mmCIF file of C-alpha atoms in Angstrom:
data_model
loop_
_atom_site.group_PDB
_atom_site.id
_atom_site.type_symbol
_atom_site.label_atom_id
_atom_site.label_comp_id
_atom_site.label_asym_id
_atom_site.label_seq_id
_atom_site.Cartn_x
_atom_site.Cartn_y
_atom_site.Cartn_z
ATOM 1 C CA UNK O 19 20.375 174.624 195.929
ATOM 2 C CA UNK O 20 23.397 176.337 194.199
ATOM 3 C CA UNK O 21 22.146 177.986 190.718
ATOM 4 C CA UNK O 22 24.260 178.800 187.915
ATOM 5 C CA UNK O 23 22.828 181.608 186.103
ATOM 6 C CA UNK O 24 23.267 180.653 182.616
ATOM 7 C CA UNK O 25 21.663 184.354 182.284
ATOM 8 C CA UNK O 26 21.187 183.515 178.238
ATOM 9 C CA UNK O 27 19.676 186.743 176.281
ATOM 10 C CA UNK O 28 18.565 185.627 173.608
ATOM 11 C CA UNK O 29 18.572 188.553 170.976
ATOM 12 C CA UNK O 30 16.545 186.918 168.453
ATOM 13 C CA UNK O 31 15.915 183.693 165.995
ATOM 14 C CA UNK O 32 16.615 185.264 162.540
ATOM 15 C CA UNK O 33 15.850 183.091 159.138
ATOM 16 C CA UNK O 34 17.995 184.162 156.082
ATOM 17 C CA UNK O 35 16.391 183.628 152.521
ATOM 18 C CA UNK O 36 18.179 181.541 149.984
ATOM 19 C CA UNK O 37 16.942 184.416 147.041
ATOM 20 C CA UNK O 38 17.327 187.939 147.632
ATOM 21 C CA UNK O 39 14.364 189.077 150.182
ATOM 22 C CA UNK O 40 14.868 190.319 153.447
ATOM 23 C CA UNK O 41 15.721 188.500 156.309
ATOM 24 C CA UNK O 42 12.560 186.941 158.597
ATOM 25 C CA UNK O 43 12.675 187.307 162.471
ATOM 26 C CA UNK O 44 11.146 184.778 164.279
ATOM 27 C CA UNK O 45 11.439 185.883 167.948
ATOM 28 C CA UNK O 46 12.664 189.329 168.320
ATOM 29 C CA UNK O 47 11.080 189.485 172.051
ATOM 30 C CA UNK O 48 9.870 193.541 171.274
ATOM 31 C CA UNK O 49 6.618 192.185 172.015
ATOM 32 C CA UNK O 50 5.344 191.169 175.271
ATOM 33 C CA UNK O 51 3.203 188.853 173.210
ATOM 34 C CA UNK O 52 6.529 186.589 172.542
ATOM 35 C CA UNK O 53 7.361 185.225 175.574
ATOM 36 C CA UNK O 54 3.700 183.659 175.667
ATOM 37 C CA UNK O 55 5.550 181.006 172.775
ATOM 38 C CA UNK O 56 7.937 180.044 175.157
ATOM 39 C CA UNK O 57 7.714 177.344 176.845
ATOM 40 C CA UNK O 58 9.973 175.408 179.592
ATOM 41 C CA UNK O 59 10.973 173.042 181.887
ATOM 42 C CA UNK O 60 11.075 173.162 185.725
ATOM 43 C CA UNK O 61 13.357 175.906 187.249
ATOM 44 C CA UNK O 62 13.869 177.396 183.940
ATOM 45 C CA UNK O 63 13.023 181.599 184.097
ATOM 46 C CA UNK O 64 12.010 183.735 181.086
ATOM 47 C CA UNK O 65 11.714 187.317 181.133
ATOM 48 C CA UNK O 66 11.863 190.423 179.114
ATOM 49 C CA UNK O 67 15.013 192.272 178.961
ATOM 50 C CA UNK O 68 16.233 195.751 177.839
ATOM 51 C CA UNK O 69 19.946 194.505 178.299
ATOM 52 C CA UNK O 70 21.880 193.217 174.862
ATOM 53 C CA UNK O 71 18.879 193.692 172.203
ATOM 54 C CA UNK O 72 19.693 193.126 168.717
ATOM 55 C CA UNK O 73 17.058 194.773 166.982
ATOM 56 C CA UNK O 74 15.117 197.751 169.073
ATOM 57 C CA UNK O 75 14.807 197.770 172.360
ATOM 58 C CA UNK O 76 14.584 194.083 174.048
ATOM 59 C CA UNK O 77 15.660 190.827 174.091
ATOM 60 C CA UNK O 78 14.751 187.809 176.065
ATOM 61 C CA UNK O 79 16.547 186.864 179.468
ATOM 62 C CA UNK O 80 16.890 183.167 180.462
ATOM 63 C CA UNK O 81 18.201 181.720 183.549
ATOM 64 C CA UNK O 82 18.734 178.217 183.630
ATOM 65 C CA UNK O 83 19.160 176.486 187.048
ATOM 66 C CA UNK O 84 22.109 174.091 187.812
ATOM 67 C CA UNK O 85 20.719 170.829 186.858
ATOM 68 C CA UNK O 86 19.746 172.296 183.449
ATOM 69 C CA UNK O 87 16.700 172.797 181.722
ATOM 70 C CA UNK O 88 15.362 173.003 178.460
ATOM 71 C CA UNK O 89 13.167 176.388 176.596
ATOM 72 C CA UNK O 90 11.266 175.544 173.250
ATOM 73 C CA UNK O 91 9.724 178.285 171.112
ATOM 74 C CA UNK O 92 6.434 177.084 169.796
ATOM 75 C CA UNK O 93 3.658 178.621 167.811
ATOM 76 C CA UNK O 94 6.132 179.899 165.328
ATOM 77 C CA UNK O 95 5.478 182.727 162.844
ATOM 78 C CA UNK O 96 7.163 181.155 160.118
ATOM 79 C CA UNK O 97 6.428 177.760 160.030
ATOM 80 C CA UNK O 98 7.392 176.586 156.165
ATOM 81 C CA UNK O 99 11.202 177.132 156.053
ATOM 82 C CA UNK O 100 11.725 175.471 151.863
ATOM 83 C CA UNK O 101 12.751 178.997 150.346
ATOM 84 C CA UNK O 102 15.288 180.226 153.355
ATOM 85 C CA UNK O 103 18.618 179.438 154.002
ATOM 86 C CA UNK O 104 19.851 179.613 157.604
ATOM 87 C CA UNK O 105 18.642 179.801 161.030
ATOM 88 C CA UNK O 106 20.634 182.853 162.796
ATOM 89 C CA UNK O 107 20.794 183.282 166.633
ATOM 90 C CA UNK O 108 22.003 185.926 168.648
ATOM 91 C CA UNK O 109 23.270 184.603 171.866
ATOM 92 C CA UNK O 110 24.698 186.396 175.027
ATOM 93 C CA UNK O 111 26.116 184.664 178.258
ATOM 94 C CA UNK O 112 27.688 185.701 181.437
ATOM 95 C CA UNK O 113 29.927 182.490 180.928
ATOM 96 C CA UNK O 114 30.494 179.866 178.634
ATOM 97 C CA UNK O 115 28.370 176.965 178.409
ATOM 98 C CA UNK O 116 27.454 174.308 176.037
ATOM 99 C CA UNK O 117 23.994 174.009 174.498
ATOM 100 C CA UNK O 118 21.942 171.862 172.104
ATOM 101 C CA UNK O 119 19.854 173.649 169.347
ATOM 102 C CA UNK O 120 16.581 171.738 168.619
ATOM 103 C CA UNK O 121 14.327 172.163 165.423
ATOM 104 C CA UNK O 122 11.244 169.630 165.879
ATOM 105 C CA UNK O 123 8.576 169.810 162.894
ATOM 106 C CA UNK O 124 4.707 168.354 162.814
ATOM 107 C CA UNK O 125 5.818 164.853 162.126
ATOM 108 C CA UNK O 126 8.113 164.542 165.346
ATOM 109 C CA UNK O 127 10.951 164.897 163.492
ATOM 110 C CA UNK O 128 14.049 166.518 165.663
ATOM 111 C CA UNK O 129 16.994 167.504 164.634
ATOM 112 C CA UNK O 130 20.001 168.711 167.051
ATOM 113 C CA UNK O 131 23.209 170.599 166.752
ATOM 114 C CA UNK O 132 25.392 171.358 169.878
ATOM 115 C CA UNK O 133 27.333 174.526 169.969
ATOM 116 C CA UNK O 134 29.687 175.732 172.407
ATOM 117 C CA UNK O 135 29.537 179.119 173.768
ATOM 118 C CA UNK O 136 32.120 181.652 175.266
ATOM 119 C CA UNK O 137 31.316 183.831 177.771
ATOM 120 C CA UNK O 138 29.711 187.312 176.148
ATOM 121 C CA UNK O 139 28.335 187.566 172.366
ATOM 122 C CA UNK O 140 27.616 185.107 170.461
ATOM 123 C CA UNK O 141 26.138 184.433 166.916
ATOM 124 C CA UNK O 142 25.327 181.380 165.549
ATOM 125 C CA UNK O 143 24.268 180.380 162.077
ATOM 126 C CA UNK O 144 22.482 177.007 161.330
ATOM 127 C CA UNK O 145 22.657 176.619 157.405
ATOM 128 C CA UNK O 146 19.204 174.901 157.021
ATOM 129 C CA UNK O 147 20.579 172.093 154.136
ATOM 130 C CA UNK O 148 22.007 170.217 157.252
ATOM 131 C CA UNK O 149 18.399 169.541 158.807
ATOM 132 C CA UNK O 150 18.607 166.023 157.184
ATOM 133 C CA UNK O 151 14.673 164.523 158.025
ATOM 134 C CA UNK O 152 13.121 167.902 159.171
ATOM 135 C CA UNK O 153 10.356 168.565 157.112
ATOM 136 C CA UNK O 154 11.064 172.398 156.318
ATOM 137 C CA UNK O 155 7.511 172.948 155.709
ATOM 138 C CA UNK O 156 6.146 171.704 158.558
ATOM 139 C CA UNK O 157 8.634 173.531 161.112
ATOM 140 C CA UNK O 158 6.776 173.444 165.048
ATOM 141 C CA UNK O 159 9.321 174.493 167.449
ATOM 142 C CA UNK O 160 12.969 176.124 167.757
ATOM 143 C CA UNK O 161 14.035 174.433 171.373
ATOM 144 C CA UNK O 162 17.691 175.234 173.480
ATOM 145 C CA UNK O 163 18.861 173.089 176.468
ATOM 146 C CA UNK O 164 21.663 172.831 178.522
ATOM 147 C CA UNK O 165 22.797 169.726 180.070
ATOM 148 C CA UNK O 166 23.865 169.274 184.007
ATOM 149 C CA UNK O 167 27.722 170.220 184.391
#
């Protein structure tokens, strides 16, 4: 089987407040403890990285396999999103690629954004007024897939 490595870092899930507090992290991936909220589909691998962090010292390396796969962070730290403005990710890829951003809440609502990606940095900002359904207060899971080529 040929596999594409989709090697994704993923720096960290950032929430920006509407009024003037400090920004929230939701997944930094400094902490060991972070990757246990991951969770995947088949032939998707997650590991810690010290390559590309954005805050300290790690970041969170993802290789997706050719056929594509799916990774949803779950057991969020901030789960009532009413007072905060955007979702920002930091996103770095050894090649572009095209990915959907999921945000499911408690009442299996889902809401999905694509986004496409060049190869190297990337940062994406989700203002969180385009949600639509998604109950901000109930927030359950941040998800990313990739679709087959």
């Amino acid at each position: 089987m040929k596999i594409i490595y989709y090697c994704f870092i993923i720096f960290c899930f950032i929430i920006i407040p509407s009024e003037g507090f400090s920004q929230k992290v939701i997944a930094s991936f400094e902490d060991e403890k972070d990757l246990l909220n991951i969770k995947t589909t088949s032939g998707v691998e997650v590991s810690r990285s010290t390559e590309f962090p954005a805050l300290s010292a790690h970041s969170c390396n993802i290789v997706f396999p050719e056929k594509g796969g799916n990774l949803d962070i779950v057991n969020l730290n901030i789960t009532d999103w009413n007072r905060e403005e955007a979702l920002l990710l930091f996103i770095w890829t050894n090649e572009a690629a095209k990915i959907s951003l999921i945000i499911k809440d408690s009442l299996n609502h889902a809401f999905t954004r694509q986004y496409s990606l060049k190869k190297g940095a990337n940062h994406l900002q989700l203002p969180l007024s385009d949600l639509g359904k998604i109950d901000k207060a109930r927030i359950n899971s941040i998800g990313i897939q990739i679709e087959k080529n």
